[in-house]
Short mmCIF file of C-alpha atoms and ligand atoms in Angstrom, two decimals:
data_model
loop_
_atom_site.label_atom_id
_atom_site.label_comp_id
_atom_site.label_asym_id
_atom_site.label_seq_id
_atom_site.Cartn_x
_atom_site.Cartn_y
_atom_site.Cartn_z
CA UNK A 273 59.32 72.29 25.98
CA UNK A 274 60.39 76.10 26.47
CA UNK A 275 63.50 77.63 26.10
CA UNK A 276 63.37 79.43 29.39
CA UNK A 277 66.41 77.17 31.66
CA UNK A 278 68.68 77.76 34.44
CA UNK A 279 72.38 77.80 34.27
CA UNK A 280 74.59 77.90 37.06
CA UNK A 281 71.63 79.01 39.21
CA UNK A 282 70.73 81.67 36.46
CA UNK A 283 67.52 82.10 34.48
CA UNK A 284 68.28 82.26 30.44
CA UNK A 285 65.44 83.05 27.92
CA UNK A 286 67.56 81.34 24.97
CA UNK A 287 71.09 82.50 25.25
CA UNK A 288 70.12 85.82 27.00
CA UNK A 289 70.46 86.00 31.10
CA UNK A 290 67.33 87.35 31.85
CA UNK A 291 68.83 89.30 34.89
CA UNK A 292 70.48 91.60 32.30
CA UNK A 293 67.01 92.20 30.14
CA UNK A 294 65.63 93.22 33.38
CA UNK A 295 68.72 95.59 34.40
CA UNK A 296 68.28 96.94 30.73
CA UNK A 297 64.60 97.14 30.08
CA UNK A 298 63.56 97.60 33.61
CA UNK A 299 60.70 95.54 35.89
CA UNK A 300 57.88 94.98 35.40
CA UNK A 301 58.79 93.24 31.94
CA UNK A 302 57.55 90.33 29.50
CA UNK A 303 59.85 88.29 28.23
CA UNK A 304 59.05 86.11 25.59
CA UNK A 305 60.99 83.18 23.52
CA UNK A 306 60.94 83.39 19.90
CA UNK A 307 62.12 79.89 19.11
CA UNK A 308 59.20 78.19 21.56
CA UNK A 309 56.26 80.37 19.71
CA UNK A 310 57.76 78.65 16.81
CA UNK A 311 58.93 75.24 17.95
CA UNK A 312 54.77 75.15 18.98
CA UNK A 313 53.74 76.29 15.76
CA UNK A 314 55.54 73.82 14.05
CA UNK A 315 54.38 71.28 16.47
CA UNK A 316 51.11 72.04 15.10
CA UNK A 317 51.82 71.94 11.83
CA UNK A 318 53.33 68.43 12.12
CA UNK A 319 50.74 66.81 14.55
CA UNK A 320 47.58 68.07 12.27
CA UNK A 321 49.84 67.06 8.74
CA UNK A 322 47.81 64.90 7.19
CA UNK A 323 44.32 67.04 7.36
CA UNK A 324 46.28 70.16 5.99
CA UNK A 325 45.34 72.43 9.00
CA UNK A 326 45.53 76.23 8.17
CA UNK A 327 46.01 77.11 12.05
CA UNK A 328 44.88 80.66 12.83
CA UNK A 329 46.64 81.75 15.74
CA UNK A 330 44.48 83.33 18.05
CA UNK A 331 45.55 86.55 18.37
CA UNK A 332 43.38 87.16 21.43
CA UNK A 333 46.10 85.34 23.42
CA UNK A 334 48.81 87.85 22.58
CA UNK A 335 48.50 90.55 20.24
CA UNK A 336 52.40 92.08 20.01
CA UNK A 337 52.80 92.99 16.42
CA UNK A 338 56.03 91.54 16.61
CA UNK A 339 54.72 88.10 17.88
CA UNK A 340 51.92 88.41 14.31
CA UNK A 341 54.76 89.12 12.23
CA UNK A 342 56.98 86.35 13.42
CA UNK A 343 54.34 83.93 13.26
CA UNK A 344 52.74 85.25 9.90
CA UNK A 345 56.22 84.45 8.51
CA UNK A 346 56.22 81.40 9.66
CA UNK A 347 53.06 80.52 7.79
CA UNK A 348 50.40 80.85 10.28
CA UNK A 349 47.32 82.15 10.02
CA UNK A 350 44.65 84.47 12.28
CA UNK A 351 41.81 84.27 14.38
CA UNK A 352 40.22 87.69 15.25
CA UNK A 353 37.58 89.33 17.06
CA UNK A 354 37.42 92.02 16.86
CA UNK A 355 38.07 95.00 13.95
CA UNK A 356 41.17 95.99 16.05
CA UNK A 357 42.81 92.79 16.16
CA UNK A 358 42.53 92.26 12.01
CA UNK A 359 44.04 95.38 11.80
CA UNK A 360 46.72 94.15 13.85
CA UNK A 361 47.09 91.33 12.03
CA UNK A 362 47.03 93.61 8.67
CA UNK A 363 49.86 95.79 9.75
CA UNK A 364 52.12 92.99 10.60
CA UNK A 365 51.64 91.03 7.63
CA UNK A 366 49.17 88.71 8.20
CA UNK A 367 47.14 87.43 5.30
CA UNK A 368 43.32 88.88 5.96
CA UNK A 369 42.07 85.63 3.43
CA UNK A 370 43.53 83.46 5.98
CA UNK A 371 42.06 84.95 8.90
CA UNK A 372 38.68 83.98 10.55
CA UNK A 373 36.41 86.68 11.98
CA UNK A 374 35.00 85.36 15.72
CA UNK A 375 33.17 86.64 18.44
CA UNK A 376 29.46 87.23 19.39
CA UNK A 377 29.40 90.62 19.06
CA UNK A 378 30.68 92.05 16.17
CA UNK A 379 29.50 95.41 15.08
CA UNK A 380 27.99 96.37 11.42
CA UNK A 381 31.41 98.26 10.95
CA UNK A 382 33.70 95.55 12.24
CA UNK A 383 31.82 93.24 9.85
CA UNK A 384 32.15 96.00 6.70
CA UNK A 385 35.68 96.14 7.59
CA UNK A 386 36.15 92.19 7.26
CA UNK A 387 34.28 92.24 3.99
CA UNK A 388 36.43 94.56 2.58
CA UNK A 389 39.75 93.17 4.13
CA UNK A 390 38.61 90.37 2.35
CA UNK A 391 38.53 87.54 5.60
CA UNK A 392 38.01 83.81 5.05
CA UNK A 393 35.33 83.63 6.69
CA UNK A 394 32.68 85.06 9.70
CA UNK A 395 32.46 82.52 12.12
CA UNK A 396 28.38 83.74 13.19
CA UNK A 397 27.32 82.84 16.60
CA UNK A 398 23.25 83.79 16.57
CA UNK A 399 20.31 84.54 14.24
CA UNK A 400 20.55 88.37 14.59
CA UNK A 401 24.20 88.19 13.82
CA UNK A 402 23.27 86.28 10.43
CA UNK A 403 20.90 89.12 9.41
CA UNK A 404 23.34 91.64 10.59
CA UNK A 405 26.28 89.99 8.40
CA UNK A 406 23.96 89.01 5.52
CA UNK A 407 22.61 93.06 5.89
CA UNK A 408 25.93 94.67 5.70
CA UNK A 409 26.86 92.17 2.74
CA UNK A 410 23.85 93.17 0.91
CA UNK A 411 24.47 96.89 1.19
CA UNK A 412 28.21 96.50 0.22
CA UNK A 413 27.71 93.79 -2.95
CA UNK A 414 29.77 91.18 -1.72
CA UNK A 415 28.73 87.63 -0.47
CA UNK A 416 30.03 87.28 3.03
CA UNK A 417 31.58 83.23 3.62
CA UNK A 418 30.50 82.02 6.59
CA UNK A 419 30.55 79.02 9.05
CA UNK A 420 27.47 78.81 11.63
CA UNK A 421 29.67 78.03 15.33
CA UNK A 422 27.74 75.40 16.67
CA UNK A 423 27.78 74.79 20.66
CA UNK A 424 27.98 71.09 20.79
CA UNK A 425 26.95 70.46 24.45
CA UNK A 426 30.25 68.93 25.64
CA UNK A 427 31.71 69.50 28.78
CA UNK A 428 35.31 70.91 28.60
CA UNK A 429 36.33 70.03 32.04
CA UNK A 430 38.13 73.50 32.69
CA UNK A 431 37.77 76.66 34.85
CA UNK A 432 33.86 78.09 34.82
CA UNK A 433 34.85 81.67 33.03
CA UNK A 434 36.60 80.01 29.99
CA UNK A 435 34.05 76.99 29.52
CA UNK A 436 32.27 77.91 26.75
CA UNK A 437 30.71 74.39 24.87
CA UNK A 438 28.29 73.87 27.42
CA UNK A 439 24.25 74.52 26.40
CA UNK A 440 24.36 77.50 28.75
CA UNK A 441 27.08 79.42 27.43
CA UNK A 442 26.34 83.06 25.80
CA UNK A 443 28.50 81.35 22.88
CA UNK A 444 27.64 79.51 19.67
CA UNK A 445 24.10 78.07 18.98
CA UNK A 446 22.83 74.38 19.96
CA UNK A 447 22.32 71.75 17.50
CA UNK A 448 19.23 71.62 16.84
CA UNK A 449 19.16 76.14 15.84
CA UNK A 450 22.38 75.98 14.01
CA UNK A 451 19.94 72.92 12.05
CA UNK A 452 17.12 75.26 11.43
CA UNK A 453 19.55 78.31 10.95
CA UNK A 454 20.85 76.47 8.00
CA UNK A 455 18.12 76.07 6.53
CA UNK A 456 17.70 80.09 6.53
CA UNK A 457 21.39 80.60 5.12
CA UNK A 458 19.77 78.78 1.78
CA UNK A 459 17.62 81.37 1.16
CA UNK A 460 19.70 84.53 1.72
CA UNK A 461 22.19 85.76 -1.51
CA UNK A 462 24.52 87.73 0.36
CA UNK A 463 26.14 84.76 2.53
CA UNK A 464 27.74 81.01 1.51
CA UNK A 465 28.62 78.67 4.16
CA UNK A 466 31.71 77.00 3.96
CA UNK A 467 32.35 76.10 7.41
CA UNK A 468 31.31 74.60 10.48
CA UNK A 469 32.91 75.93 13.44
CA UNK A 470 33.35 75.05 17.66
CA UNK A 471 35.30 76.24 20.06
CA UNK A 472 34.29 74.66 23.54
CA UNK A 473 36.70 76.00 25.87
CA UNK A 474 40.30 77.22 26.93
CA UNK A 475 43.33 75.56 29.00
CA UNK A 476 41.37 71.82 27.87
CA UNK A 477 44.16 69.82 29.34
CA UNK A 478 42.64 66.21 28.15
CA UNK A 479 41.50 64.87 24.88
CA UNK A 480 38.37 63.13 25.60
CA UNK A 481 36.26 66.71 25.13
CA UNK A 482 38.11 67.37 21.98
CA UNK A 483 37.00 64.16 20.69
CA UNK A 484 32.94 64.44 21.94
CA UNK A 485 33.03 67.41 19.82
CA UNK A 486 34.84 66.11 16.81
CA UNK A 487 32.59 63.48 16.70
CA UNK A 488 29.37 65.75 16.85
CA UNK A 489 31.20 67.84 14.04
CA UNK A 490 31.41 64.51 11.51
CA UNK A 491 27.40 64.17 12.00
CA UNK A 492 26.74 67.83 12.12
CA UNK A 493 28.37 68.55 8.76
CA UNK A 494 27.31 65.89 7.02
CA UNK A 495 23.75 67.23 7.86
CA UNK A 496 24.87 71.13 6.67
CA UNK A 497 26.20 69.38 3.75
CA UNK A 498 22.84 67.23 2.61
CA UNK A 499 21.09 70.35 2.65
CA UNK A 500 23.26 72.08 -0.36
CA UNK A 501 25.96 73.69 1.86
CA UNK A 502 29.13 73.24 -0.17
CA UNK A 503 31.07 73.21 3.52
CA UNK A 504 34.73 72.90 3.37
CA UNK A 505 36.11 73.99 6.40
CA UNK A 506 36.01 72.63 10.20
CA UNK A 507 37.01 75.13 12.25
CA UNK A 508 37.73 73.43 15.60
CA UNK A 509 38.57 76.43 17.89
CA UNK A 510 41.37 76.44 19.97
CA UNK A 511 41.62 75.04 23.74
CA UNK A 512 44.70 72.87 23.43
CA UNK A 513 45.83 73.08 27.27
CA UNK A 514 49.24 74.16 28.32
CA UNK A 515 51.61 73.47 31.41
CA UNK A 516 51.48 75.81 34.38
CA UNK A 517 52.17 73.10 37.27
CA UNK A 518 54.59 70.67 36.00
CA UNK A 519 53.55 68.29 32.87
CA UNK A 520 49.31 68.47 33.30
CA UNK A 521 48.33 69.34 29.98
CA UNK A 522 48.54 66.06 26.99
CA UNK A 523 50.42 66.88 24.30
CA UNK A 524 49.70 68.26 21.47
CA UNK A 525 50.58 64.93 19.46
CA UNK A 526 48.05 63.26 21.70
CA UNK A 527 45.34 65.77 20.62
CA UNK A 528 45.90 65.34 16.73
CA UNK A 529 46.00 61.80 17.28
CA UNK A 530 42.15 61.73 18.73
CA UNK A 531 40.81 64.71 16.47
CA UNK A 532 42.46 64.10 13.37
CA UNK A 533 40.33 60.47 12.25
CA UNK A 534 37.39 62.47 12.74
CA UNK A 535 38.58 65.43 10.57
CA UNK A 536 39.36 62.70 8.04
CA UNK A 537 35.83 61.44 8.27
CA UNK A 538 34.22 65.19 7.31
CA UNK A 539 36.86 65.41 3.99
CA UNK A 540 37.39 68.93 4.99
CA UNK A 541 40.16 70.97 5.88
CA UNK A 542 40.87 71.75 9.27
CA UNK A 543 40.88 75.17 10.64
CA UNK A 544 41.71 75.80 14.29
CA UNK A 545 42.40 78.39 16.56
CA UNK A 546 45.08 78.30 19.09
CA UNK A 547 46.22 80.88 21.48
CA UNK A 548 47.29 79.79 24.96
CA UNK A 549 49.11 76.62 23.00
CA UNK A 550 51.46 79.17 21.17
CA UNK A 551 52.25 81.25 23.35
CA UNK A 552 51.80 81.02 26.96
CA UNK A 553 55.12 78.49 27.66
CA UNK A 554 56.83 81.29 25.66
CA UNK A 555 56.53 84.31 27.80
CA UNK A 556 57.63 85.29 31.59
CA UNK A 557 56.79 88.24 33.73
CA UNK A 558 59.69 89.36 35.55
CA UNK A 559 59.41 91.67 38.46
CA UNK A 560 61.80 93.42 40.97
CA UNK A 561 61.30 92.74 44.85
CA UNK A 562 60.09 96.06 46.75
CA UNK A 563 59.65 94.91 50.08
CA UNK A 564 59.02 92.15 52.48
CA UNK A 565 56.38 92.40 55.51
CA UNK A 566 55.07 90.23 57.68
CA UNK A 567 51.68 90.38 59.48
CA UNK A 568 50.36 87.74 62.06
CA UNK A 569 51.56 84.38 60.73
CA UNK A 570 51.08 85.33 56.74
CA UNK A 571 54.69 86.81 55.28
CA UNK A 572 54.38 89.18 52.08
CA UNK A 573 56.37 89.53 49.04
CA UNK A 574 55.78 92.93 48.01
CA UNK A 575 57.24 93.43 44.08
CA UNK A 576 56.77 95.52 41.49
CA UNK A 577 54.57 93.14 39.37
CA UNK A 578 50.59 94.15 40.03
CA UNK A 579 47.47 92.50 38.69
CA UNK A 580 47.40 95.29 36.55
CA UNK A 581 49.84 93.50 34.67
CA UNK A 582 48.37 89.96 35.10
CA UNK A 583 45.53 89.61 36.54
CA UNK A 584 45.09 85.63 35.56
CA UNK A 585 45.50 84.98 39.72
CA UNK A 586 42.95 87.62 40.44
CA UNK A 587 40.03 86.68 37.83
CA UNK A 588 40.84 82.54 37.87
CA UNK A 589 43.25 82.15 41.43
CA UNK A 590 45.20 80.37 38.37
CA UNK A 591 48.28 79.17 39.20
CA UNK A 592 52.24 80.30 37.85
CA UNK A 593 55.14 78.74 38.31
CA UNK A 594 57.11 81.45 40.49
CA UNK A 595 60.81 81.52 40.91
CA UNK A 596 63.77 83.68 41.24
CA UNK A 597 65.72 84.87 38.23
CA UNK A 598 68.83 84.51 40.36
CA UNK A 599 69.08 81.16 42.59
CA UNK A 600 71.74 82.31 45.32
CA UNK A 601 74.06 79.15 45.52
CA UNK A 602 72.91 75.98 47.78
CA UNK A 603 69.61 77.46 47.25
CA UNK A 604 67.29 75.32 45.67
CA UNK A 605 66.67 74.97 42.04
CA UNK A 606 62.87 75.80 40.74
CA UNK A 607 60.56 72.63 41.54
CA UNK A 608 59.23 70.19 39.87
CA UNK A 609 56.63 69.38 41.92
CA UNK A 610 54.86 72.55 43.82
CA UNK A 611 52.61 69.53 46.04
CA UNK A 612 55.53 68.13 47.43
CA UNK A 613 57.44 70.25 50.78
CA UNK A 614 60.37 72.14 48.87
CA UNK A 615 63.38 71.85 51.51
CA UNK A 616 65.18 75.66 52.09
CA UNK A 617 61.56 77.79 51.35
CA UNK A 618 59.23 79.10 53.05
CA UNK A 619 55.38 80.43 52.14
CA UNK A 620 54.57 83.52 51.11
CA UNK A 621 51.95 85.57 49.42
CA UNK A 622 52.75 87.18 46.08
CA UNK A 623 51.79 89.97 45.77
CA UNK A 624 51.89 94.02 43.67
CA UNK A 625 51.55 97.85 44.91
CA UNK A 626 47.97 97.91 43.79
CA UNK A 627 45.07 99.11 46.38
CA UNK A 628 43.23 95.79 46.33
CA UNK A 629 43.54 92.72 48.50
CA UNK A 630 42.89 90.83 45.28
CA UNK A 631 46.06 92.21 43.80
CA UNK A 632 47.99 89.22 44.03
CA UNK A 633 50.54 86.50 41.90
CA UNK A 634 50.44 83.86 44.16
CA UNK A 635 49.46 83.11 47.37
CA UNK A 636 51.16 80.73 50.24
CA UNK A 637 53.89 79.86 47.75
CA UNK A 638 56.79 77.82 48.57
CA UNK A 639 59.71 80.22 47.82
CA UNK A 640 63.51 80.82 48.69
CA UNK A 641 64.60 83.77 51.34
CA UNK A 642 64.10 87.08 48.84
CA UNK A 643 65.32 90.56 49.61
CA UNK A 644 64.71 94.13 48.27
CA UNK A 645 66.11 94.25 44.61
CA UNK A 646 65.92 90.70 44.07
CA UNK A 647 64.21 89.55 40.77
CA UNK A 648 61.33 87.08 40.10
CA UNK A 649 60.00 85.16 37.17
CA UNK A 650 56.68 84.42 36.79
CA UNK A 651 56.08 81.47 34.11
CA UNK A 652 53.94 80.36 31.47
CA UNK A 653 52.79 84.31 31.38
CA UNK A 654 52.83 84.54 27.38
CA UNK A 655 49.29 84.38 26.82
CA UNK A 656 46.47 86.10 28.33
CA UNK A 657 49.23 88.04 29.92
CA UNK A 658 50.23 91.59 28.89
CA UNK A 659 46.94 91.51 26.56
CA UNK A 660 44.91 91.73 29.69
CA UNK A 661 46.92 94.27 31.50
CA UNK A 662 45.39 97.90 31.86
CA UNK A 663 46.75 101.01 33.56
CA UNK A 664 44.71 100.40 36.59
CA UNK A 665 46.56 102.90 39.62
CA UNK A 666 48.11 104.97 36.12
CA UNK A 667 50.42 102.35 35.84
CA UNK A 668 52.20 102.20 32.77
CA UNK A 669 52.40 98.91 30.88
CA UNK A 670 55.22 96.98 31.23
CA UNK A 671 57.70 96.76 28.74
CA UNK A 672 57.79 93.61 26.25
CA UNK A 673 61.08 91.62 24.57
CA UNK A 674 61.61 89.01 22.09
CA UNK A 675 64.22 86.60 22.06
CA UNK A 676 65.54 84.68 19.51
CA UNK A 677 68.82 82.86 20.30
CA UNK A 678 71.40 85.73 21.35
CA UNK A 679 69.07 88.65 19.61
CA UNK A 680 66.91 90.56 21.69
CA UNK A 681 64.05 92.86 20.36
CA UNK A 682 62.50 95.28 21.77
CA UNK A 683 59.09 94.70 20.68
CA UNK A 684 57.06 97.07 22.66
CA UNK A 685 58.71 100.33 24.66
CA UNK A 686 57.37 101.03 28.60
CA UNK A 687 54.82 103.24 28.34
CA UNK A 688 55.08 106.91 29.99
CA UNK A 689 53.22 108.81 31.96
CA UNK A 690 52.32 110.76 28.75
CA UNK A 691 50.89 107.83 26.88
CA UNK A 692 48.77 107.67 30.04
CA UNK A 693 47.43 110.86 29.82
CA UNK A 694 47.77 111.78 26.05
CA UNK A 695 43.91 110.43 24.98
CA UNK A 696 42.68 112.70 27.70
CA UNK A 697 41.43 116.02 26.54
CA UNK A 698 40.96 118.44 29.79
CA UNK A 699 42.75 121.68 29.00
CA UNK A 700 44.92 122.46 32.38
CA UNK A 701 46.24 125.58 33.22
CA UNK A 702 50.06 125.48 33.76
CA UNK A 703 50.96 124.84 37.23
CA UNK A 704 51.81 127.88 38.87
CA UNK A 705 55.68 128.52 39.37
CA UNK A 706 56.68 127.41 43.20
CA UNK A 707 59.05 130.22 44.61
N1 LLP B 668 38.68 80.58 19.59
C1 LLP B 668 37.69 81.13 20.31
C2 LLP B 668 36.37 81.27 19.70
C3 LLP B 668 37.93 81.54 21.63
O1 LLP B 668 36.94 82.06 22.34
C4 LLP B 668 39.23 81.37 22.20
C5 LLP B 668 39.52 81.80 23.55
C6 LLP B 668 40.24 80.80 21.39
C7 LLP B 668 39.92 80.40 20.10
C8 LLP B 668 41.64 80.59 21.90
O2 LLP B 668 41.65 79.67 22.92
P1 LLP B 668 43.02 79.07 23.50
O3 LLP B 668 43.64 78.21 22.42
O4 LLP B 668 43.92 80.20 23.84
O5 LLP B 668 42.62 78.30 24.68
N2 LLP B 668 41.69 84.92 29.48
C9 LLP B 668 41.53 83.51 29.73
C10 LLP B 668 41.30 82.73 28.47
C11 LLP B 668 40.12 83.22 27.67
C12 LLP B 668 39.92 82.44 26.40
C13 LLP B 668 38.89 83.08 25.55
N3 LLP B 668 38.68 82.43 24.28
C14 LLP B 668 42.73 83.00 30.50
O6 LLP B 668 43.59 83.81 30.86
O7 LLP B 668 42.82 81.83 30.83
#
């Protein structure tokens, strides 16, 4: 459930029309809904009850600092990966002892950083990371906490680039090494394990691969744990599938409902890390039509919205829900079903200025008659959205709003053409004055 509903043939984002944040703010623009980041939170909080979760948001999925500090209010806590993403999480008030460290490749700085930020814990992915970690510790006097991030070999059913469970994956360790790695962690001072963590893949839109891995986790930690490993914490990762169609992902009461038994059966606390869950329902992209051109048989709607901004079609051909911000009336209203003929549209491709052919939103996409000036929303854009965007062409970076009820923040500015050129450091002479 999102807060992002017509009225009257007119998209609101709570109480706001979003036709007036986009004749205020500009296009491109994120919009995002502060009472569905939290409505999900809490739905978290309340499915996962009973195994106290501490749910570190995963800030990979949208790092605004006023999305951290809204969250980090609301009691959440962080997943990071990197040393600039803790120090988001820092400056907007997130706790660094509730806030795991991830990733495969974390540098001996990032990792001094975490130690002295004070993290929960490293979640360490390989046998050189270990020494690296248990190095740095050393050097600095502290004892790192760690959990091992075991790749349990189940498959998550989901696109190829964010399957990451799976033997073959560059993530996480196998069984059978995280076993013998284990054994290692007893004999090195400068690290503790406390935790035991997976993460097998994103956009998981069924339960059956959480519970595989659950159920690996109950065996796995009871063998960390009959070697001396005082673990306390599964970590399961994140995953937890979203809608982008029409109602494909389970909810996230159905998810609890498989995991949580398992959890029960470890006696630890959960940890998990959700991104896409959060945030992606909560956020649009709304863009400005440029032009319209047709060529052969194919019809193109050119707007101001470029991969630059989201490039989720691009990388994955994933799929948003497109529709206009303004339904003209006896137009029809946004689908329910994009499989079924949609009476009153016709197909076209979706696409941005950018010199690519892959620069595209959508393509063959049942849509209403649009003009120049007329806007476009493009859903479920909240996560791995405007964290992905670059300035690829020098285009600036869209502009980003919060909601919340009839308040609107402005929680990141359009960037200029001087913030495009400011970390550039080329003396040039003044341009010579044209007569
Ligand atoms: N934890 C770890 C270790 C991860 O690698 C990820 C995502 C998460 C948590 C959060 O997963 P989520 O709950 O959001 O599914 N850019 C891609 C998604 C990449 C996901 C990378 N890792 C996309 O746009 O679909």
């Amino acid at each position: 459930m999102d807060h992002f509903r017509y009225h009257d043939n007119q998209l609101f984002c709570e109480d706001i029309p979003v036709a007036e944040l986009a004749e205020k703010f500009g296009t491109p623009l994120y919009v995002y809904s502060a009472t569905t980041i939290l409505d999900q939170l809490k739905a978290l909080q309340t499915a996962f009850a009973e195994v106290e979760p501490l749910i570190c948001y995963s800030v990979k999925a949208n790092s605004n600092l006023g999305i951290l500090k809204l969250l980090a209010e609301h009691g959440s806590a962080f997943d990071v990966v990197s040393g600039g993403e803790l120090h988001r999480v820092v400056v907007a008030g997130g706790k660094a002892n509730q806030t795991v460290f991830a990733g495969v490749g974390k540098t001996d700085q990032e990792i001094s950083e975490a130690l002295h930020a004070g993290v929960l814990m490293f979640n360490v992915e390989s046998e050189a990371e270990l020494d690296a970690v248990a190095r740095v510790a050393a050097k600095e006097g502290k004892v790192a906490p760690i959990a091992l991030r075991v790749n349990p070999d189940v498959d998550p059913k989901t696109h190829r680039y964010i399957s990451t469970g799976k033997k073959e994956s560059k993530f996480g360790m196998d069984i059978d090494r995280s076993l013998k790695l284990a054994e290692r962690v007893k004999s090195i001072g400068s690290v503790t394990m406390i935790g035991m963590h997976m993460h097998i893949g994103s956009q998981i839109t069924t339960v059956e691969p959480h519970a595989g891995a659950a159920a690996k986790a109950v065996e796995i930690i009871a063998q960390l744990r009959a070697m001396g490993h005082p673990i306390s914490w599964y970590n399961m990762g994140g995953g937890f599938g979203i809608n982008y169609k029409g109602h494909e992902a389970k909810a996230i009461a159905e998810f609890a409902s498989v995991v949580v038994p398992y959890v029960k059966a470890t006696g630890c606390r959960l940890a998990m890390e959700p991104g896409r869950v959060v945030v992606g329902n909560a956020g649009i992209l709304v863009s400005r039509v440029l032009y319209t051109k047709q060529s052969g048989e194919k019809r193109f709607l050119i707007q101001d919205a470029a991969m630059n901004d989201l490039i989720r079609p691009a990388l994955y051909e994933s799929f948003h829900r497109i529709w206009p911000v303004v339904v003209p009336p006896g137009l029809p209203a946004p689908p329910d079903d994009y499989e079924a003929a949609i009476p009153g549209t016709a197909p076209w491709d979706v696409v941005g200025p950018i010199c690519e052919s892959g620069d595209f939103l959508a393509k063959d996409r049942s849509l209403p008659p649009l003009d120049r000036g007329d806007l476009l929303a493009v859903f479920s854009a909240g996560a791995y959205g405007m964290v992905m965007a670059s300035n690829y062409n020098t285009r600036p970076r869209a502009a980003e709003i919060l909601v919340s009820g009839r308040e609107v923040h402005v929680v990141r500015r359009r960037e200029t053409y001087d913030d495009l050129l400011g970390p550039e450091l080329v003396a040039l002479e003044p341009a010579p004055a044209s007569h």
